[in-house]
């Protein structure tokens, strides 16, 4: 699904790691872990085609547009933006050809799915961090892409929200979607994600999560 | 009833008042969505930079072609766009902060505009260029304004959705569509176009006020984008109408009269507006 060939990224002249070569299979679920500033989010953007790599390339099996759903960190979102939760979520319909009835059914379904019923008309300003995060995830559901790139999707979610998230991630994977998830919570990574990409300035390692994260690190 | 007739009478009686009113109203309607989106995109100062940038272009147009509408418009358009573009390019290439880069553009543009006007020798009133004269809108200018504002509103309606998403969440839009940069470019062009066409009616510096003040004031009245745009247009139209009346009855310069009425609308909104106005509780936390 994703092939990185001699890939480096970062600011010009200062690549964050040595060149990265890796393949992520279709239907795989991969965590991206590493210290702050090691380039996890940037790698996600490079894969999504939103940032140019310094060298090398990323090849995808599918055309990027419409097939890659990228979920940015929510702190980049303007909370004063004058739209409602429903309008934010409905942006996931972009480029989809559906009747108004289909849209409204689907929209209601994902809102229920992410426990957002009754909040449809709330302005963004009046949402909690967790509610906003669940809205972004609901939008991701509507976008219905085979490749999902999630940047810290668990941030701001409470316990119930996190459970919801991991359930959905599992469902997405069983549906055959490919997922790459940036995640700080090593315990959760160890529990829910089979393989991880550890980014270090000395080199990048792709390995089963159980090998990369010792129980001692988690505790 | 005396009051009511006073509100209409000057426009019934004088053609130049009717032209000024019509031109001002369409300008207020077409700048409303532009102002609202400029604020949402955190580009409120771009309008000022462009308005200053228009000056040297319009002055050059005047130098070569005299007081001709197409020459002033084209000169202003070219200069305004290149000033906005130059400042964006410097920011992108050197990392100079955007506000600093814009702040550098203002005085350069203003000074070179004044210099060119001086070298042109002939007396184009600088005050006219800066602050305009709504009462001098002739039928040619009015026709131009109607075309430009009509086109501008139509194009805004077309790019509304991509522009909205590009403003809120550009990374998401870029992952599903290639329209983001296009919408941004068209939007900036419309801003310049409206400022250029507006500067002939109420002056280069005053038209920025008509674009931004109603838009900023509307933020205190609603949390919904379409409503914000409508409120902003309504405040703009009311300012044009009241401003022209003030200017008529008290012999005030029309541009500043319009902008100051809009300024009063802004002050009232800040104080009484239901969305986090000063008199409302609870106030918006500064952390947001």
XYZ file of C-alpha atoms in Angstrom:
507
model
C 0.000 0.000 0.000
C 2.691 2.457 1.097
C 6.267 2.209 -0.103
C 8.895 4.635 1.089
C 12.048 4.684 -1.043
C 15.106 6.467 0.355
C 12.763 8.868 2.072
C 14.078 11.777 4.160
C 12.008 14.615 5.498
C 12.342 17.647 7.751
C 13.659 21.139 7.118
C 15.961 21.575 4.099
C 19.557 20.643 4.933
C 18.550 18.931 8.158
C 16.787 15.653 7.477
C 15.338 14.218 10.668
C 16.542 10.660 10.095
C 18.694 8.647 7.688
C 16.859 7.624 4.512
C 13.831 5.455 5.225
C 12.970 2.399 3.156
C 9.876 0.490 4.121
C 6.722 -1.156 2.859
C 3.417 -1.138 4.656
C 1.052 -3.823 3.376
C -2.542 -3.194 2.421
C -4.751 -3.695 5.437
C -1.899 -3.196 7.923
C -2.169 -1.236 11.141
C 0.998 0.622 12.102
C 1.797 2.962 14.969
C 4.369 5.736 14.586
C 6.211 6.382 17.836
C 9.228 8.375 18.947
C 10.233 11.374 21.027
C 8.754 14.847 20.561
C 10.058 16.582 17.461
C 11.385 13.402 15.872
C 9.202 13.970 12.826
C 6.175 11.743 13.349
C 3.599 14.282 12.222
C 5.786 15.409 9.331
C 6.139 11.821 8.128
C 2.357 11.521 8.104
C 2.065 14.711 6.077
C 4.702 13.510 3.624
C 2.788 10.256 3.143
C -0.438 12.217 2.688
C 1.302 14.331 0.047
C 0.817 17.504 2.075
C 4.526 18.121 2.570
C 7.373 17.557 0.124
C 10.039 15.035 1.141
C 13.661 16.223 1.125
C 14.652 13.216 -0.929
C 13.267 9.894 -2.029
C 9.611 9.250 -2.547
C 6.470 7.709 -1.220
C 4.532 5.438 -3.546
C 0.923 4.550 -2.917
C -1.143 1.837 -4.634
C -3.984 4.247 -5.137
C -4.224 7.832 -6.371
C -3.833 10.149 -3.381
C -6.808 12.388 -3.875
C -9.969 10.944 -2.412
C -8.244 7.788 -1.166
C -6.196 9.156 1.700
C -7.939 10.524 4.765
C -5.626 12.597 6.915
C -6.629 13.613 10.389
C -4.522 16.520 11.673
C -3.982 17.341 15.340
C -6.920 19.346 16.558
C -4.907 22.166 18.088
C -4.490 23.518 14.570
C -8.198 24.105 14.326
C -9.626 27.583 14.885
C -12.151 27.055 17.667
C -13.818 30.389 16.974
C -14.712 29.373 13.440
C -18.413 30.148 12.980
C -19.806 26.782 11.909
C -21.651 24.017 13.709
C -20.457 20.528 14.525
C -22.726 19.123 11.825
C -21.194 21.326 9.142
C -17.708 20.275 10.218
C -18.579 16.582 10.046
C -20.454 16.928 6.735
C -17.243 18.179 5.087
C -16.377 14.471 4.934
C -18.846 14.176 2.044
C -16.502 16.233 -0.149
C -16.324 14.781 -3.643
C -18.877 12.036 -2.900
C -21.850 11.700 -5.179
C -24.828 11.059 -2.946
C -28.424 12.142 -2.677
C -29.523 14.433 0.119
C -31.380 11.527 1.737
C -28.311 9.265 1.679
C -26.218 12.055 3.133
C -28.577 12.803 5.942
C -28.910 9.090 6.830
C -25.149 8.590 6.811
C -24.548 11.757 8.768
C -26.997 10.724 11.463
C -25.438 7.278 11.583
C -21.882 8.532 12.185
C -23.045 11.111 14.702
C -24.744 8.372 16.715
C -21.738 6.171 16.192
C -19.417 8.702 17.796
C -21.892 9.652 20.549
C -22.476 13.107 19.124
C -26.288 13.035 19.011
C -27.876 16.238 20.160
C -24.706 18.272 19.526
C -25.364 18.758 15.773
C -26.039 22.461 16.020
C -23.419 23.357 18.624
C -20.893 25.911 17.369
C -17.282 24.707 17.429
C -16.568 27.234 20.151
C -18.920 25.442 22.530
C -17.473 21.949 22.048
C -15.148 20.258 24.487
C -11.814 18.981 23.210
C -13.133 15.419 23.237
C -16.274 16.336 21.338
C -14.249 18.130 18.691
C -11.933 15.147 18.387
C -14.871 12.780 17.955
C -16.310 15.127 15.297
C -13.050 14.940 13.359
C -13.173 11.153 13.617
C -16.782 11.146 12.441
C -15.760 13.254 9.439
C -13.052 10.700 8.745
C -15.713 7.951 8.685
C -17.692 9.827 6.058
C -14.605 10.353 3.900
C -14.525 6.559 3.624
C -10.935 6.300 2.370
C -8.902 3.083 2.053
C -5.839 4.709 3.646
C -6.217 6.468 6.989
C -3.489 8.636 8.499
C -4.280 9.671 12.064
C -2.192 12.176 14.002
C -2.743 11.574 17.695
C -6.384 10.578 17.403
C -6.535 9.621 21.095
C -5.572 13.115 22.290
C -8.274 14.894 24.286
C -10.460 11.766 24.397
C -11.720 10.499 27.734
C -11.730 6.790 28.583
C -15.028 6.131 26.830
C -13.911 8.079 23.776
C -10.637 6.155 23.607
C -12.492 2.863 23.794
C -14.708 4.041 20.938
C -11.618 5.017 18.962
C -9.841 1.678 19.357
C -13.046 -0.185 18.437
C -13.315 1.833 15.246
C -9.652 1.372 14.418
C -10.173 -2.378 14.726
C -13.285 -2.243 12.531
C -11.476 -0.158 9.926
C -8.686 -2.699 9.818
C -11.041 -5.664 9.446
C -12.681 -3.788 6.579
C -9.307 -3.939 4.851
C -8.266 -0.322 5.292
C -4.634 0.586 5.860
C -3.950 2.664 8.950
C -0.973 4.665 10.168
C -1.446 6.158 13.620
C 0.816 8.592 15.453
C 0.384 7.829 19.132
C 2.156 8.847 22.340
C 0.363 6.424 24.580
C 2.729 3.441 24.516
C 0.461 1.311 26.686
C -2.364 1.710 24.211
C -0.033 1.109 21.266
C 1.219 -2.093 22.835
C -2.331 -3.224 23.474
C -4.017 -2.338 20.207
C -1.482 -1.968 17.413
C 0.507 -4.939 16.112
C 3.480 -3.160 14.518
C 5.197 0.147 15.094
C 7.616 2.452 13.361
C 10.053 3.895 15.879
C 11.612 7.126 14.640
C 15.025 8.055 16.059
C 17.635 10.401 14.689
C 20.026 7.442 14.430
C 17.627 5.436 12.297
C 14.110 4.229 11.924
C 12.934 0.772 12.946
C 9.782 -1.015 11.815
C 9.057 -3.995 14.045
C 6.295 -5.738 15.977
C 5.147 -3.562 18.821
C 5.953 -6.219 21.418
C 9.629 -6.040 20.461
C 9.857 -2.281 20.283
C 8.102 -1.413 23.498
C 9.249 -3.224 26.622
C 6.736 -3.656 29.393
C 9.151 -1.662 31.569
C 8.860 1.375 29.269
C 5.136 1.187 29.501
C 4.955 0.956 33.262
C -42.799 62.335 9.136
C -40.323 65.093 8.605
C -37.590 62.732 9.704
C -38.749 59.941 7.388
C -38.819 62.213 4.383
C -35.397 63.562 5.292
C -34.039 60.017 5.077
C -35.181 59.679 1.465
C -35.457 63.145 0.107
C -31.813 63.814 -0.898
C -31.753 60.590 -2.895
C -35.028 61.436 -4.637
C -33.922 64.882 -5.458
C -30.322 64.472 -6.632
C -28.937 62.073 -9.201
C -25.431 62.207 -7.719
C -26.829 61.120 -4.337
C -28.680 58.209 -5.944
C -25.522 57.098 -7.753
C -23.462 57.363 -4.620
C -26.053 55.370 -2.662
C -26.407 52.624 -5.242
C -22.639 52.323 -5.706
C -22.080 52.260 -1.948
C -24.770 49.662 -1.330
C -23.494 47.194 -3.935
C -19.955 47.746 -2.671
C -21.057 47.042 0.926
C -22.783 43.823 -0.188
C -19.850 42.511 -2.185
C -17.176 43.418 0.382
C -19.147 41.822 3.252
C -18.214 38.175 2.529
C -14.654 39.249 1.662
C -14.209 41.011 4.997
C -15.662 38.098 6.952
C -13.353 35.608 5.251
C -10.325 37.879 5.654
C -10.938 37.854 9.407
C -11.469 34.096 9.504
C -8.236 33.608 7.575
C -6.412 35.929 10.002
C -5.611 38.260 7.136
C -7.393 41.374 8.377
C -4.362 43.527 7.603
C -4.038 42.419 3.986
C -6.774 44.882 3.019
C -4.723 47.778 4.337
C -1.595 46.627 2.570
C -3.435 46.233 -0.715
C -5.176 49.596 -0.381
C -1.827 51.309 0.093
C -0.402 49.234 -2.724
C -3.099 50.494 -5.076
C -1.871 54.072 -4.731
C 1.333 53.994 -6.798
C -0.456 52.007 -9.504
C -3.368 54.388 -9.675
C -0.945 57.338 -9.638
C 0.994 55.823 -12.550
C -2.261 55.249 -14.406
C -3.148 58.876 -13.814
C 0.266 60.061 -14.958
C 0.035 58.265 -18.284
C -3.659 58.417 -19.052
C -5.096 61.209 -16.984
C -8.263 60.770 -15.027
C -9.469 57.719 -16.927
C -11.372 54.969 -15.204
C -9.776 51.978 -16.972
C -6.245 53.374 -16.481
C -6.782 54.013 -12.771
C -8.416 50.601 -12.340
C -5.779 48.622 -14.214
C -2.920 50.479 -12.554
C -4.467 49.980 -9.137
C -5.225 46.335 -9.799
C -1.715 45.540 -10.991
C -0.013 47.406 -8.177
C -2.350 46.097 -5.477
C -1.921 42.493 -6.556
C 1.846 42.766 -6.886
C 2.217 44.430 -3.481
C 0.153 41.676 -1.810
C 2.047 39.047 -3.789
C 5.444 40.585 -3.055
C 4.788 40.637 0.661
C 3.591 37.010 0.638
C 6.624 35.982 -1.420
C 9.095 37.681 0.948
C 7.418 35.987 3.893
C 7.599 32.595 2.255
C 11.192 32.905 1.072
C 12.789 34.560 4.070
C 10.558 33.644 6.991
C 9.993 37.318 7.790
C 6.804 37.493 9.844
C 3.754 38.219 7.754
C 2.705 41.319 9.708
C 6.233 42.744 9.474
C 6.346 42.086 5.757
C 2.994 43.837 5.296
C 4.045 46.720 7.526
C 7.074 47.246 5.283
C 4.838 47.436 2.234
C 2.536 50.228 3.560
C 4.978 53.112 3.764
C 6.828 52.132 0.601
C 3.591 52.118 -1.373
C 2.213 55.263 0.173
C 5.443 57.212 -0.313
C 5.944 56.091 -3.891
C 2.320 56.893 -4.685
C 2.696 60.420 -3.381
C 6.037 60.802 -5.161
C 4.577 59.712 -8.498
C 1.627 62.062 -8.084
C 4.078 64.881 -7.400
C 6.135 64.026 -10.475
C 2.974 63.815 -12.580
C 2.795 67.532 -11.963
C -0.831 67.922 -12.813
C -3.094 68.350 -9.878
C -4.812 65.108 -9.082
C -5.979 65.778 -5.611
C -4.168 63.377 -3.312
C -6.973 63.667 -0.816
C -9.395 62.580 -3.501
C -7.347 59.469 -4.170
C -6.928 58.621 -0.500
C -10.361 59.442 0.754
C -12.403 59.579 -2.426
C -15.627 61.332 -3.013
C -18.736 59.204 -3.170
C -20.619 62.205 -4.464
C -18.436 62.283 -7.584
C -19.426 58.786 -8.770
C -20.371 59.302 -12.411
C -22.450 56.898 -14.437
C -19.372 55.260 -15.971
C -17.879 54.545 -12.562
C -21.241 53.315 -11.309
C -21.589 50.883 -14.220
C -18.089 49.605 -13.483
C -18.965 49.144 -9.830
C -22.149 47.238 -10.640
C -20.291 44.848 -12.943
C -17.416 44.253 -10.568
C -19.549 43.772 -7.471
C -22.000 41.518 -9.320
C -19.134 39.396 -10.639
C -17.513 39.365 -7.231
C -20.625 38.150 -5.405
C -21.212 35.467 -8.009
C -17.635 34.198 -7.795
C -17.761 34.217 -3.987
C -20.882 32.043 -4.137
C -19.033 29.613 -6.424
C -15.883 29.336 -4.287
C -17.731 29.542 -0.956
C -17.429 25.883 0.054
C -13.817 25.232 -0.918
C -12.821 28.573 0.590
C -14.644 27.732 3.817
C -12.901 24.374 4.154
C -9.554 25.796 3.101
C -9.901 28.364 5.864
C -10.996 25.962 8.580
C -8.867 22.954 7.781
C -6.575 23.386 4.766
C -4.819 20.067 5.307
C -8.104 18.173 5.158
C -9.193 19.988 2.013
C -5.856 19.336 0.346
C -6.262 15.637 1.045
C -9.597 15.478 -0.792
C -9.430 18.236 -3.390
C -7.053 20.450 -5.321
C -9.337 23.460 -5.142
C -7.851 25.024 -1.991
C -5.034 27.124 -3.489
C -7.245 28.100 -6.423
C -9.996 29.309 -4.094
C -7.413 31.245 -2.075
C -5.990 32.919 -5.180
C -9.400 33.860 -6.567
C -10.411 35.191 -3.169
C -7.353 37.471 -2.953
C -7.985 38.704 -6.482
C -11.552 39.586 -5.525
C -10.289 41.497 -2.479
C -7.987 43.587 -4.662
C -10.668 44.051 -7.325
C -13.194 45.321 -4.786
C -10.686 47.650 -3.168
C -9.735 49.077 -6.554
C -13.295 49.648 -7.665
C -14.183 51.001 -4.236
C -11.308 53.443 -4.005
C -12.791 55.516 -6.803
C -16.006 55.904 -4.873
C -14.974 56.332 -1.278
C -11.192 56.406 -1.469
C -8.408 53.863 -1.199
C -8.096 54.011 2.559
C -11.772 54.384 3.386
C -12.906 51.355 1.388
C -10.835 49.152 3.682
C -12.973 50.467 6.531
C -16.151 49.609 4.678
C -14.804 46.110 4.082
C -13.481 45.354 7.555
C -15.570 47.264 10.120
C -18.960 45.643 9.361
C -17.285 42.236 9.131
C -15.577 42.638 12.506
C -18.784 44.021 14.054
C -20.828 41.051 12.797
C -18.700 38.663 14.830
C -20.530 39.936 17.938
C -23.963 39.002 16.577
C -23.814 35.427 15.362
C -21.860 32.188 15.367
C -23.047 31.082 11.933
C -21.064 32.006 8.862
C -23.926 32.778 6.428
C -25.593 34.910 9.085
C -22.304 36.718 9.739
C -22.067 37.630 6.076
C -25.676 38.886 5.951
C -25.256 40.951 9.117
C -22.020 42.364 7.799
C -23.718 43.369 4.534
C -26.600 44.936 6.463
C -24.257 46.972 8.674
C -22.301 48.025 5.591
C -25.446 49.135 3.729
C -26.777 51.031 6.741
C -23.395 52.768 7.101
C -23.379 53.829 3.452
C -26.914 55.201 3.683
C -26.520 57.029 6.995
C -23.023 58.197 6.091
C -24.229 59.749 2.841
C -27.077 61.507 4.655
C -24.680 62.884 7.272
C -22.353 64.021 4.549
C -25.265 65.665 2.706
C -26.829 67.513 5.637
C -23.656 68.540 7.429
C -21.361 68.981 4.405
C -18.932 66.307 5.608
C -16.543 64.366 3.348
C -18.564 61.286 2.357
C -15.921 58.534 2.675
C -14.972 59.293 6.288
C -18.651 59.838 7.176
C -19.523 56.342 5.918
C -16.563 54.716 7.652
C -17.270 56.492 10.935
C -20.881 55.335 10.900
C -19.549 51.803 10.376
C -17.166 52.525 13.265
C -20.143 53.376 15.476
C -21.733 50.089 14.402
C -18.541 48.343 15.469
C -18.447 50.101 18.863
C -22.107 49.291 19.556
C -21.504 45.666 18.579
C -18.507 45.341 20.877
C -20.569 46.679 23.767
C -24.023 45.204 23.191
C -23.423 42.233 20.865
C -24.937 38.986 22.170
C -21.914 36.875 21.186
C -19.311 37.704 23.821
C -19.985 41.440 23.788
C -18.751 43.440 26.777
C -22.153 43.500 28.485
C -22.715 39.763 28.119
C -21.813 37.139 30.649
C -19.879 34.991 30.737
C -17.126 36.700 28.776
C -15.040 34.643 26.402
C -11.977 33.326 28.189
C -8.823 34.872 26.854
C -7.282 31.414 26.493
C -9.626 30.663 23.618
